[in-house]
Coordinates of C-alpha atoms in Angstrom, one line a residue:
Chain X
X824 CA 2.3 2.8 -18.3
X825 CA 0.8 -0.2 -16.4
X826 CA -0.3 2.0 -13.2
X827 CA -1.5 4.9 -15.0
X828 CA -4.4 2.6 -17.0
X829 CA -4.9 0.8 -13.7
X830 CA -5.5 4.4 -11.9
X831 CA -7.7 5.4 -14.9
X832 CA -9.8 2.0 -14.4
X833 CA -10.0 2.4 -10.7
X834 CA -11.2 5.9 -11.1
X835 CA -13.6 5.8 -14.1
X836 CA -16.8 5.2 -12.2
X837 CA -15.9 8.2 -9.6
X838 CA -15.0 10.6 -12.9
X839 CA -18.3 9.8 -14.9
X840 CA -20.0 10.6 -11.6
X841 CA -18.3 13.8 -11.0
X842 CA -18.1 14.8 -14.9
X843 CA -21.9 14.0 -15.2
X844 CA -22.8 15.9 -12.1
X845 CA -20.6 18.9 -13.0
X846 CA -21.4 19.1 -16.5
X847 CA -25.2 18.9 -15.5
X848 CA -25.3 21.9 -13.6
X849 CA -23.5 23.9 -16.0
X850 CA -26.0 23.0 -18.9
X851 CA -29.0 23.7 -16.2
X852 CA -27.3 27.2 -15.5
X853 CA -26.5 28.1 -19.5
X854 CA -30.0 26.7 -20.7
X855 CA -31.9 28.9 -18.1
X856 CA -29.8 31.8 -19.0
X857 CA -32.2 33.3 -21.5
X858 CA -35.2 33.4 -19.3
X859 CA -33.3 34.9 -16.5
X860 CA -31.1 37.2 -18.7
X861 CA -33.7 39.9 -18.8
X862 CA -34.5 39.6 -15.0
X863 CA -30.9 39.6 -14.4
X864 CA -30.8 43.0 -16.2
X865 CA -33.0 44.5 -13.6
X866 CA -31.4 42.7 -10.6
X867 CA -27.9 43.3 -11.7
X868 CA -27.9 46.6 -10.5
X869 CA -29.3 45.3 -7.2
X870 CA -26.6 42.7 -6.8
X871 CA -24.0 45.6 -7.6
X872 CA -25.0 47.4 -4.3
X873 CA -25.1 44.4 -2.1
X874 CA -21.9 45.2 -0.5
X875 CA -19.9 42.7 1.1
X876 CA -21.7 39.9 -0.5
X877 CA -21.3 40.8 -4.2
X878 CA -17.9 42.0 -3.5
X879 CA -17.2 38.4 -2.3
X880 CA -18.4 36.7 -5.7
X881 CA -16.9 39.6 -7.7
X882 CA -20.5 40.8 -8.8
X883 CA -19.8 44.1 -7.8
X884 CA -17.7 44.6 -10.8
X885 CA -19.2 42.9 -13.9
X886 CA -22.9 42.9 -15.5
X887 CA -24.8 40.3 -14.1
X888 CA -27.0 40.6 -16.9
X889 CA -24.5 39.8 -19.5
X890 CA -23.9 36.2 -20.6
X891 CA -20.4 36.6 -19.8
X892 CA -20.7 38.1 -16.7
X893 CA -23.6 35.3 -15.6
X894 CA -21.5 32.8 -16.7
X895 CA -18.1 33.8 -15.1
X896 CA -19.8 33.6 -11.3
X897 CA -22.2 30.9 -12.0
X898 CA -20.5 28.2 -14.4
X899 CA -17.3 29.9 -12.3
X900 CA -18.6 28.8 -8.9
X901 CA -19.7 25.1 -10.3
X902 CA -17.0 24.4 -12.1
X903 CA -14.4 26.1 -9.8
X904 CA -15.6 24.7 -6.9
X905 CA -16.4 21.4 -8.5
X906 CA -13.8 20.8 -10.2
X907 CA -11.6 22.0 -6.9
X908 CA -13.4 19.3 -4.9
X909 CA -12.6 16.7 -7.6
X910 CA -9.1 17.5 -8.1
X911 CA -8.8 17.7 -3.8
X912 CA -9.9 13.8 -4.1
X913 CA -8.0 12.6 -6.9
X914 CA -4.7 13.9 -5.4
X915 CA -5.3 13.0 -2.0
X916 CA -6.0 9.6 -2.4
X917 CA -3.8 9.1 -5.5
X918 CA -0.7 7.6 -3.1
X919 CA -2.5 7.2 0.0
X920 CA -5.0 5.1 -0.9
X921 CA -2.6 1.8 -1.4
X922 CA -2.0 1.9 2.0
X923 CA -5.1 2.8 3.2
X924 CA -6.5 -0.1 1.0
X925 CA -3.5 -2.1 1.9
X926 CA -2.7 -2.7 -1.8
X927 CA 0.8 -0.9 -1.0
X928 CA 2.3 -4.4 -0.1
X929 CA 1.4 -5.6 -3.4
X930 CA 2.3 -2.6 -5.6
X931 CA 5.5 -2.0 -4.1
X932 CA 6.7 -5.9 -4.3
X933 CA 6.9 -5.5 -8.1
X934 CA 10.0 -4.2 -10.1
X935 CA 8.8 -0.6 -10.4
X936 CA 10.8 2.1 -8.6
X937 CA 8.8 4.5 -6.2
X938 CA 9.6 7.3 -9.0
X939 CA 8.0 5.6 -11.8
X940 CA 5.1 5.1 -9.3
X941 CA 4.7 8.6 -8.2
X942 CA 4.8 10.0 -12.0
X943 CA 2.4 7.4 -13.1
X944 CA -0.3 8.4 -10.2
X945 CA 0.5 11.7 -11.1
X946 CA -0.3 11.4 -14.4
X947 CA -3.1 10.0 -13.7
X948 CA -4.5 12.9 -11.7
X949 CA -3.9 15.3 -14.7
X950 CA -5.3 12.9 -17.3
X951 CA -8.4 12.7 -15.0
X952 CA -8.6 16.3 -14.6
X953 CA -8.3 17.1 -18.4
X954 CA -11.1 15.0 -19.0
X955 CA -13.3 16.4 -16.6
X956 CA -12.6 19.9 -17.9
X957 CA -12.3 19.2 -21.6
X958 CA -16.3 17.3 -20.9
X959 CA -16.8 21.0 -19.3
X960 CA -16.1 22.7 -22.2
X961 CA -17.7 20.9 -24.4
X962 CA -20.9 21.1 -22.8
X963 CA -20.8 24.9 -22.4
X964 CA -20.0 25.2 -25.9
X965 CA -22.8 23.4 -27.0
X966 CA -24.8 25.2 -24.6
X967 CA -23.9 28.6 -25.7
X968 CA -24.7 27.5 -29.4
X969 CA -28.0 26.1 -28.3
X970 CA -29.4 29.3 -26.8
X971 CA -27.8 31.5 -29.5
X972 CA -25.0 33.3 -27.6
X973 CA -21.9 33.7 -29.1
X974 CA -19.2 34.2 -25.9
X975 CA -16.0 36.0 -26.1
X976 CA -13.9 32.9 -27.1
X977 CA -10.7 34.9 -25.5
X978 CA -12.0 35.6 -22.0
X979 CA -13.7 32.0 -22.2
X980 CA -10.7 30.4 -22.9
X981 CA -8.8 32.7 -20.1
X982 CA -11.7 31.6 -17.7
X983 CA -11.1 27.9 -18.7
X984 CA -7.6 27.9 -18.1
X985 CA -7.8 29.7 -15.1
X986 CA -9.9 27.2 -13.6
X987 CA -7.9 24.4 -15.0
X988 CA -4.7 25.8 -13.5
X989 CA -6.2 26.1 -10.2
X990 CA -7.8 22.5 -10.2
X991 CA -3.9 21.3 -10.9
X992 CA -2.7 23.5 -8.1
X993 CA -5.1 21.9 -6.0
X994 CA -4.6 18.2 -6.8
X995 CA -0.4 18.9 -6.6
X996 CA -1.0 20.7 -2.9
X997 CA -3.2 17.4 -2.1
X998 CA -0.7 14.9 -4.2
X999 CA 2.1 16.2 -1.9
X1000 CA 0.0 15.6 1.5
X1001 CA -0.8 12.5 0.3
X1002 CA 2.7 10.9 0.0
X1003 CA 2.9 11.7 4.0
X1004 CA -0.3 10.2 4.8
X1005 CA -1.6 6.7 4.8
X1006 CA -5.5 6.7 5.9
X1007 CA -7.8 9.7 6.2
X1008 CA -7.1 11.8 3.5
X1009 CA -10.7 12.6 2.3
X1010 CA -11.2 15.4 5.1
X1011 CA -7.8 17.1 4.3
X1012 CA -8.7 17.1 0.6
X1013 CA -12.3 18.5 0.8
X1014 CA -11.5 20.6 3.7
X1015 CA -8.4 22.2 2.0
X1016 CA -10.1 23.1 -1.1
X1017 CA -13.1 24.2 0.9
X1018 CA -11.0 26.8 2.9
X1019 CA -9.2 27.9 -0.2
X1020 CA -12.2 29.0 -1.8
X1021 CA -13.3 30.9 1.2
X1022 CA -9.8 32.3 1.7
X1023 CA -10.6 33.6 -1.9
X1024 CA -14.2 35.0 -0.7
X1025 CA -12.5 36.7 2.6
X1026 CA -9.9 38.1 0.2
X1027 CA -12.7 40.0 -1.8
X1028 CA -14.1 41.1 1.0
X1029 CA -11.7 43.9 2.4
X1030 CA -8.5 45.4 0.9
X1031 CA -6.1 44.2 4.0
X1032 CA -7.0 40.6 3.2
X1033 CA -6.0 40.6 -0.5
X1034 CA -2.6 39.0 0.3
X1035 CA -5.1 35.6 0.6
X1036 CA -5.3 35.5 -2.6
X1037 CA -1.3 34.4 -2.9
X1038 CA -2.3 31.3 -0.6
X1039 CA -5.5 30.1 -2.6
X1040 CA -5.5 28.8 -6.2
X1041 CA -8.9 30.9 -6.3
X1042 CA -6.9 33.9 -6.3
X1043 CA -6.4 33.8 -10.0
X1044 CA -9.8 32.5 -10.8
X1045 CA -11.9 35.5 -10.0
X1046 CA -14.4 35.8 -13.1
X1047 CA -14.9 39.5 -12.7
X1048 CA -11.4 40.1 -12.2
X1049 CA -10.2 38.3 -15.8
X1050 CA -13.4 39.7 -17.7
X1051 CA -12.2 43.2 -16.9
X1052 CA -8.3 42.8 -16.8
X1053 CA -8.2 40.1 -19.9
X1054 CA -5.6 38.1 -18.6
X1055 CA -5.0 36.3 -15.3
X1056 CA -3.1 38.0 -12.8
X1057 CA 0.7 37.0 -13.4
X1058 CA 1.7 37.2 -9.6
X1059 CA -0.9 34.7 -8.3
X1060 CA -0.5 32.4 -11.1
X1061 CA 3.2 32.2 -10.5
X1062 CA 2.6 32.0 -6.9
X1063 CA 0.6 29.1 -8.0
X1064 CA 2.9 27.2 -10.3
X1065 CA 5.3 27.3 -7.3
X1066 CA 2.8 25.7 -5.2
X1067 CA 2.2 23.6 -7.8
X1068 CA 6.0 22.6 -8.4
X1069 CA 6.3 22.2 -4.3
X1070 CA 3.1 19.7 -4.0
X1071 CA 4.7 17.7 -6.7
X1072 CA 8.5 17.6 -5.6
X1073 CA 7.5 16.8 -2.2
X1074 CA 5.5 14.0 -3.2
X1075 CA 8.1 12.5 -5.0
X1076 CA 10.9 13.2 -1.9
X1077 CA 8.6 12.1 0.6
X1078 CA 7.0 8.8 -1.6
X1079 CA 10.6 7.7 -2.3
X1080 CA 12.0 7.7 1.0
X1081 CA 8.9 6.7 2.8
X1082 CA 8.7 3.4 4.9
X1083 CA 4.9 1.7 3.9
X1084 CA 2.6 0.9 6.5
X1085 CA 0.7 -2.3 5.3
Chain I
X147 CA 26.5 -16.4 -4.1
X148 CA 23.5 -16.3 -1.4
X149 CA 19.8 -16.1 -2.3
X150 CA 19.8 -13.8 1.0
X151 CA 22.3 -12.1 3.1
X152 CA 22.0 -9.8 5.7
X153 CA 24.8 -8.0 7.7
X154 CA 23.6 -6.2 11.0
X155 CA 20.4 -5.4 9.4
X156 CA 18.6 -3.3 11.9
X157 CA 15.3 -1.3 11.9
X158 CA 14.0 1.1 14.5
X159 CA 10.3 2.5 14.3
X160 CA 11.0 5.6 16.5
X161 CA 12.5 4.5 19.3
X162 CA 10.3 1.0 19.4
X163 CA 12.7 -2.0 18.1
X164 CA 11.6 -4.0 14.9
X165 CA 15.1 -5.9 14.4
X166 CA 18.4 -5.9 16.0
X167 CA 21.9 -6.9 14.3
X168 CA 20.0 -9.6 12.0
X169 CA 23.2 -11.5 10.3
X170 CA 21.9 -14.4 8.6
X171 CA 22.8 -16.0 5.0
X172 CA 20.2 -18.4 2.8
X173 CA 21.9 -20.3 0.1
X174 CA 20.7 -20.3 -3.7
X175 CA 18.4 -23.2 -3.8
X176 CA 17.8 -23.4 0.0
X177 CA 14.2 -24.2 1.7
X178 CA 14.9 -22.1 4.5
X179 CA 12.2 -21.5 7.6
X180 CA 12.1 -18.4 9.7
X181 CA 10.3 -19.0 13.2
X182 CA 9.1 -16.8 15.8
X183 CA 6.3 -15.5 17.6
X184 CA 4.2 -12.9 16.6
X185 CA 6.1 -9.1 16.9
X186 CA 9.5 -11.0 17.0
X187 CA 10.4 -8.9 13.7
X188 CA 9.8 -11.7 10.9
X189 CA 7.8 -9.2 8.8
X190 CA 10.0 -6.4 9.7
X191 CA 12.9 -8.6 8.3
X192 CA 10.9 -9.8 5.3
X193 CA 9.6 -5.9 4.6
X194 CA 13.3 -4.7 4.7
X195 CA 14.6 -7.2 2.3
X196 CA 12.2 -6.1 0.1
X197 CA 12.4 -2.5 0.1
X198 CA 9.0 -1.4 1.8
X199 CA 10.9 -0.1 4.6
X200 CA 14.3 1.4 5.3
X201 CA 16.8 -0.2 7.4
X202 CA 17.9 2.0 10.2
X203 CA 21.4 0.5 9.7
X204 CA 23.2 -2.5 8.3
X205 CA 22.8 -3.9 4.8
X206 CA 21.2 -6.9 3.0
X207 CA 21.9 -8.4 -0.7
X208 CA 19.2 -10.7 -2.4
X209 CA 20.5 -13.0 -5.2
X210 CA 23.9 -11.0 -4.6
X211 CA 22.6 -7.3 -5.2
X212 CA 22.2 -4.5 -2.5
X213 CA 18.8 -4.1 -1.7
X214 CA 18.8 -0.2 -1.3
X215 CA 20.6 0.2 -5.0
X216 CA 19.2 -2.8 -6.6
X217 CA 15.6 -3.0 -5.4
X218 CA 13.9 -2.9 -8.9
X219 CA 16.5 -5.9 -10.4
X220 CA 15.8 -8.0 -7.2
X221 CA 12.2 -7.6 -7.3
X222 CA 12.0 -8.8 -11.1
X223 CA 13.6 -12.3 -9.8
X224 CA 11.7 -12.4 -6.3
X225 CA 8.2 -13.6 -5.6
X226 CA 6.3 -12.4 -2.2
X227 CA 3.6 -13.6 -0.4
X228 CA 2.2 -11.3 2.4
X229 CA 0.7 -12.6 5.5
X230 CA -2.3 -10.5 4.8
X231 CA -3.2 -10.6 1.4
X232 CA -4.9 -7.5 0.4
X233 CA -6.0 -6.6 -3.6
X234 CA -8.3 -4.1 -5.6
X235 CA -11.4 -5.0 -4.1
X236 CA -13.2 -4.1 -7.3
X237 CA -10.9 -6.3 -9.7
X238 CA -11.7 -9.8 -10.8
X239 CA -9.3 -12.6 -9.7
X240 CA -7.9 -12.8 -13.4
X241 CA -7.2 -9.3 -13.7
X242 CA -5.7 -8.9 -10.4
X243 CA -3.2 -11.9 -11.7
X244 CA -2.7 -10.2 -15.1
X245 CA -1.9 -6.9 -13.5
X246 CA 1.0 -8.3 -11.4
X247 CA 2.3 -9.8 -14.8
X248 CA 1.6 -6.6 -16.5
X249 CA 4.0 -4.4 -13.7
X250 CA 6.6 -7.1 -14.3
X251 CA 6.4 -6.5 -18.1
X252 CA 5.8 -10.1 -18.7
X253 CA 3.2 -12.4 -20.3
X254 CA 2.6 -15.2 -17.5
X255 CA -0.8 -16.6 -18.5
X256 CA -0.1 -19.9 -19.6
X257 CA 2.0 -20.6 -15.9
X258 CA -1.3 -18.6 -14.2
X259 CA -3.5 -21.0 -15.7
X260 CA -1.9 -23.6 -14.9
X261 CA -1.4 -22.7 -10.8
X262 CA -5.1 -21.7 -11.3
X263 CA -6.0 -25.0 -12.0
X264 CA -4.2 -26.8 -9.2
X265 CA -5.3 -24.5 -6.6
X266 CA -8.7 -24.7 -7.8
X267 CA -9.4 -20.8 -7.7
X268 CA -12.0 -19.1 -10.4
X269 CA -10.5 -16.5 -12.2
X270 CA -13.8 -14.6 -13.1
X271 CA -14.6 -14.2 -9.3
X272 CA -14.2 -10.6 -8.1
X273 CA -11.8 -10.1 -5.6
X274 CA -14.3 -9.0 -2.7
X275 CA -16.1 -12.0 -3.0
X276 CA -13.2 -14.2 -2.0
X277 CA -12.6 -16.0 1.3
X278 CA -8.9 -15.4 2.7
X279 CA -8.1 -19.0 1.6
X280 CA -8.8 -18.0 -1.6
X281 CA -6.9 -14.4 -1.6
X282 CA -4.1 -16.3 -0.6
X283 CA -4.4 -18.6 -3.6
X284 CA -4.4 -15.6 -5.8
X285 CA -1.2 -14.3 -3.9
X286 CA 0.4 -17.6 -4.4
X287 CA -0.1 -17.3 -8.0
X288 CA 1.3 -13.6 -8.1
X289 CA 4.4 -14.9 -6.4
X290 CA 5.0 -17.9 -8.5
X291 CA 3.9 -17.0 -12.1
X292 CA 6.9 -15.6 -12.9
X293 CA 9.3 -18.6 -12.1
X294 CA 11.2 -16.1 -9.4
X295 CA 14.8 -17.2 -8.4
X296 CA 13.8 -16.4 -4.4
X297 CA 10.6 -16.6 -3.0
X298 CA 9.7 -15.0 0.3
X299 CA 6.4 -16.1 1.7
X300 CA 5.1 -14.3 4.9
X301 CA 3.1 -17.1 7.2
X302 CA 1.7 -18.5 4.0
X303 CA -0.6 -21.2 4.9
X304 CA -3.1 -19.4 6.9
X305 CA -6.3 -19.6 6.0
X306 CA -5.5 -22.3 3.7
X307 CA -7.6 -25.7 3.9
X308 CA -4.8 -28.7 5.0
X309 CA -5.7 -30.2 1.4
X310 CA -4.6 -27.1 -0.1
X311 CA -1.7 -26.7 2.3
X312 CA -0.3 -29.8 0.8
X313 CA -1.0 -28.7 -2.9
X314 CA 0.7 -25.2 -2.1
X315 CA 3.6 -27.2 -0.6
X316 CA 4.2 -29.8 -3.2
X317 CA 3.9 -26.5 -5.9
X318 CA 6.8 -25.0 -3.6
X319 CA 8.8 -28.2 -3.6
X320 CA 8.6 -28.2 -7.5
X321 CA 10.2 -24.7 -7.6
X322 CA 12.7 -25.4 -5.0
X323 CA 13.7 -28.6 -7.1
X324 CA 13.7 -26.2 -10.2
X325 CA 16.5 -24.2 -8.0
X326 CA 14.4 -21.1 -6.7
X327 CA 15.4 -20.5 -3.0
X328 CA 12.5 -20.4 -0.5
X329 CA 12.7 -18.1 2.5
X330 CA 9.0 -19.2 4.5
X331 CA 8.2 -17.5 7.8
X332 CA 5.9 -19.2 10.0
X333 CA 5.3 -20.1 13.4
X334 CA 3.8 -23.3 12.7
X335 CA 6.7 -26.0 13.4
X336 CA 5.4 -28.9 11.9
X337 CA 5.6 -26.7 8.4
X338 CA 9.3 -26.0 9.1
X339 CA 10.2 -29.6 10.4
X340 CA 8.7 -31.0 7.2
X341 CA 9.9 -28.9 4.8
X342 CA 12.9 -26.8 5.4
X343 CA 16.4 -27.6 5.3
X344 CA 17.6 -24.4 7.5
X345 CA 15.9 -22.4 9.8
X346 CA 16.4 -19.6 11.8
X347 CA 15.0 -18.6 15.3
X348 CA 14.0 -14.8 15.9
X349 CA 12.9 -13.7 18.9
X350 CA 12.4 -9.8 20.0
X351 CA 14.4 -8.5 17.1
X352 CA 17.1 -10.9 17.6
X353 CA 18.3 -14.0 15.7
X354 CA 18.4 -16.8 18.5
X355 CA 20.2 -19.5 16.2
X356 CA 20.2 -20.6 12.7
X357 CA 21.1 -24.1 11.6
X358 CA 20.0 -27.1 9.8
X359 CA 16.6 -28.1 10.8
X360 CA 17.8 -31.8 11.9
X361 CA 20.3 -29.9 14.0
X362 CA 17.7 -28.0 15.9
X363 CA 16.4 -30.8 17.7
X364 CA 19.9 -32.0 18.8
X365 CA 20.4 -30.2 22.0
X366 CA 22.1 -31.4 25.3
X367 CA 19.0 -31.5 26.8
X368 CA 17.0 -34.7 26.9
X369 CA 13.1 -34.5 27.8
X370 CA 12.8 -37.0 30.8
X371 CA 9.6 -38.2 31.8
X372 CA 8.9 -39.9 35.6
X373 CA 6.1 -41.8 36.5
X374 CA 5.5 -42.8 39.9
X375 CA 6.9 -39.5 41.8
X376 CA 5.4 -35.6 41.7
X377 CA 8.4 -33.6 41.6
X378 CA 11.8 -33.9 39.7
X379 CA 15.0 -34.7 41.7
X380 CA 16.5 -31.8 43.2
X381 CA 19.6 -31.5 40.9
X382 CA 21.1 -28.8 38.6
X383 CA 20.1 -29.0 34.8
X384 CA 16.7 -29.3 35.4
X385 CA 14.1 -26.8 33.5
X386 CA 10.4 -26.6 32.2
X387 CA 9.0 -29.0 34.8
X388 CA 5.3 -30.1 33.6
X389 CA 2.9 -32.2 35.8
X390 CA 1.6 -35.2 33.7
X391 CA -0.8 -37.9 34.8
X392 CA 0.9 -39.9 37.4
X393 CA 4.3 -38.1 36.8
X394 CA 6.3 -35.1 35.9
X395 CA 7.8 -34.1 33.0
X396 CA 11.1 -31.9 32.4
X397 CA 14.1 -31.1 30.6
X398 CA 17.3 -32.2 31.7
X399 CA 20.7 -31.0 30.6
X400 CA 22.9 -31.8 33.8
X401 CA 25.2 -34.6 34.3
X402 CA 23.8 -38.6 33.9
X403 CA 25.7 -39.6 36.8
X404 CA 24.2 -37.3 39.1
X405 CA 20.7 -38.0 37.6
X406 CA 20.9 -41.7 38.1
X407 CA 22.1 -41.5 41.3
X408 CA 19.1 -39.3 42.6
X409 CA 16.7 -41.4 40.7
X410 CA 18.0 -44.7 42.3
X411 CA 16.2 -43.6 45.9
X412 CA 13.2 -42.4 44.2
X413 CA 10.0 -44.7 43.9
X414 CA 10.1 -44.3 40.0
X415 CA 7.5 -46.4 38.5
X416 CA 8.3 -45.6 34.8
X417 CA 11.1 -43.6 33.0
X418 CA 11.1 -42.0 29.4
X419 CA 14.2 -40.1 28.0
X420 CA 13.8 -38.9 24.5
X421 CA 15.6 -35.9 22.7
X422 CA 12.9 -32.7 22.6
X423 CA 10.7 -32.0 19.6
X424 CA 11.0 -28.8 17.9
X425 CA 8.2 -27.4 19.5
X426 CA 9.9 -27.8 22.8
X427 CA 13.1 -26.2 21.9
X428 CA 11.1 -23.4 20.1
X429 CA 8.8 -22.5 23.3
X430 CA 12.1 -22.8 25.0
X431 CA 13.9 -20.1 22.9
X432 CA 11.0 -18.0 23.1
X433 CA 10.9 -18.1 26.8
X434 CA 14.9 -17.8 28.0
X435 CA 16.5 -17.4 24.6
X436 CA 19.1 -19.9 25.1
X437 CA 19.1 -24.0 25.3

């Protein structure tokens, strides 16, 4: 597990920074909720009638004035979008950075199979995503306690599980792409995560665009749907798991055959 | 068993040529030079041998093991120094050296400390603060600290000052004396001539010649310098004509009677005939491909 440790050491500062920013924004969001709560009750109706805008964010289906409704939209966007960007960056750079930074020649002339390298790098991505989410969950639980809210644990668990699954899928797809490229992955990663996010917004706007939910991992993170149905949409999650598996398989397949540029 | 044995090793990058039909053998314990100009295929050969790139066709064995099937076993017993030493920029020298040993599952701290001392390298410096020469030293330590049986060095001395180059070769000679085979790619001929027992010349992806270094200088051609004339005699077998002060220099591989007969009617004031030096031969191989 030498590479795993090295990857975690190398990524430590970025992990701390992303975690701090996401946790800080979640804290702010939750801590201002009591003050906003009463206003939200009044605004909730207005939000629900803002047509396409509220539909895009799922605000037409939930009560924005209740903690869970507020949390699923506001905090969902922070942890969803922020987490997706972080996961995409981790995934896209995991394998490609060795060639980009000209360290591939050093790493790959040591007695480790490429399969082993992909495995350890993949695990390091997963571990970092888990750390970020664990920090986010802890911060949210702590803040909810501070403001005296007792959110529905079942719904909250489902929401966090959806964000985590989405981040893992995003990272896995980018990880697969990472095996193909040797530089310039940053734009692909961030652009891909943003594309996934907007595909979901579009799919919320029109019934005819619903199929887009199959293409984006944000399809099963829609907080309103989760709160109303009490479960994750199995058909979207299944496709997401398939995308995840395909990304990981592509990374192994390509990296084990690839001519390394130095 | 050979340290390196390749059989028609070929690598194409799409349609462009990397190396074609490279067949060579390097004995265990040999000090082998691999000479060629930039773009000749030296690094492609080395990267193919180390499994960084996959050959298009042909096969190769390192230490009796197949490069495609036994890559890990080969790398466990091999040390490699790339032409451009790049490491993780945020790490310290000590951390990179330990990481390299850890990737091999070894504790090489004692040998690493000895090499750090000999190469006068500060282990607490950050990689990003190092000059090219000092990065090369890190590379040397990573390549040597586990006492490999085969050392593959790709233009290792660029960036090292002359004193450090001498120390570096002293270390290599010690490893060679202990039985390690050394495969040294270079275009610095004096290095090859001074340290290597065997050498191969590569040009445009092909091996032109592979022989003992001392034999590479022995060819039928002689280098002749004539003073007092501005052109060589008009006979067959003359190549590489160059003007020198008050005379002319050329390589001659023709009949000596014809040469002497032609010279007898020329106003030659002085004449010098020597074996061409390795550089001369090397340049000739580069230009024409045969001698």
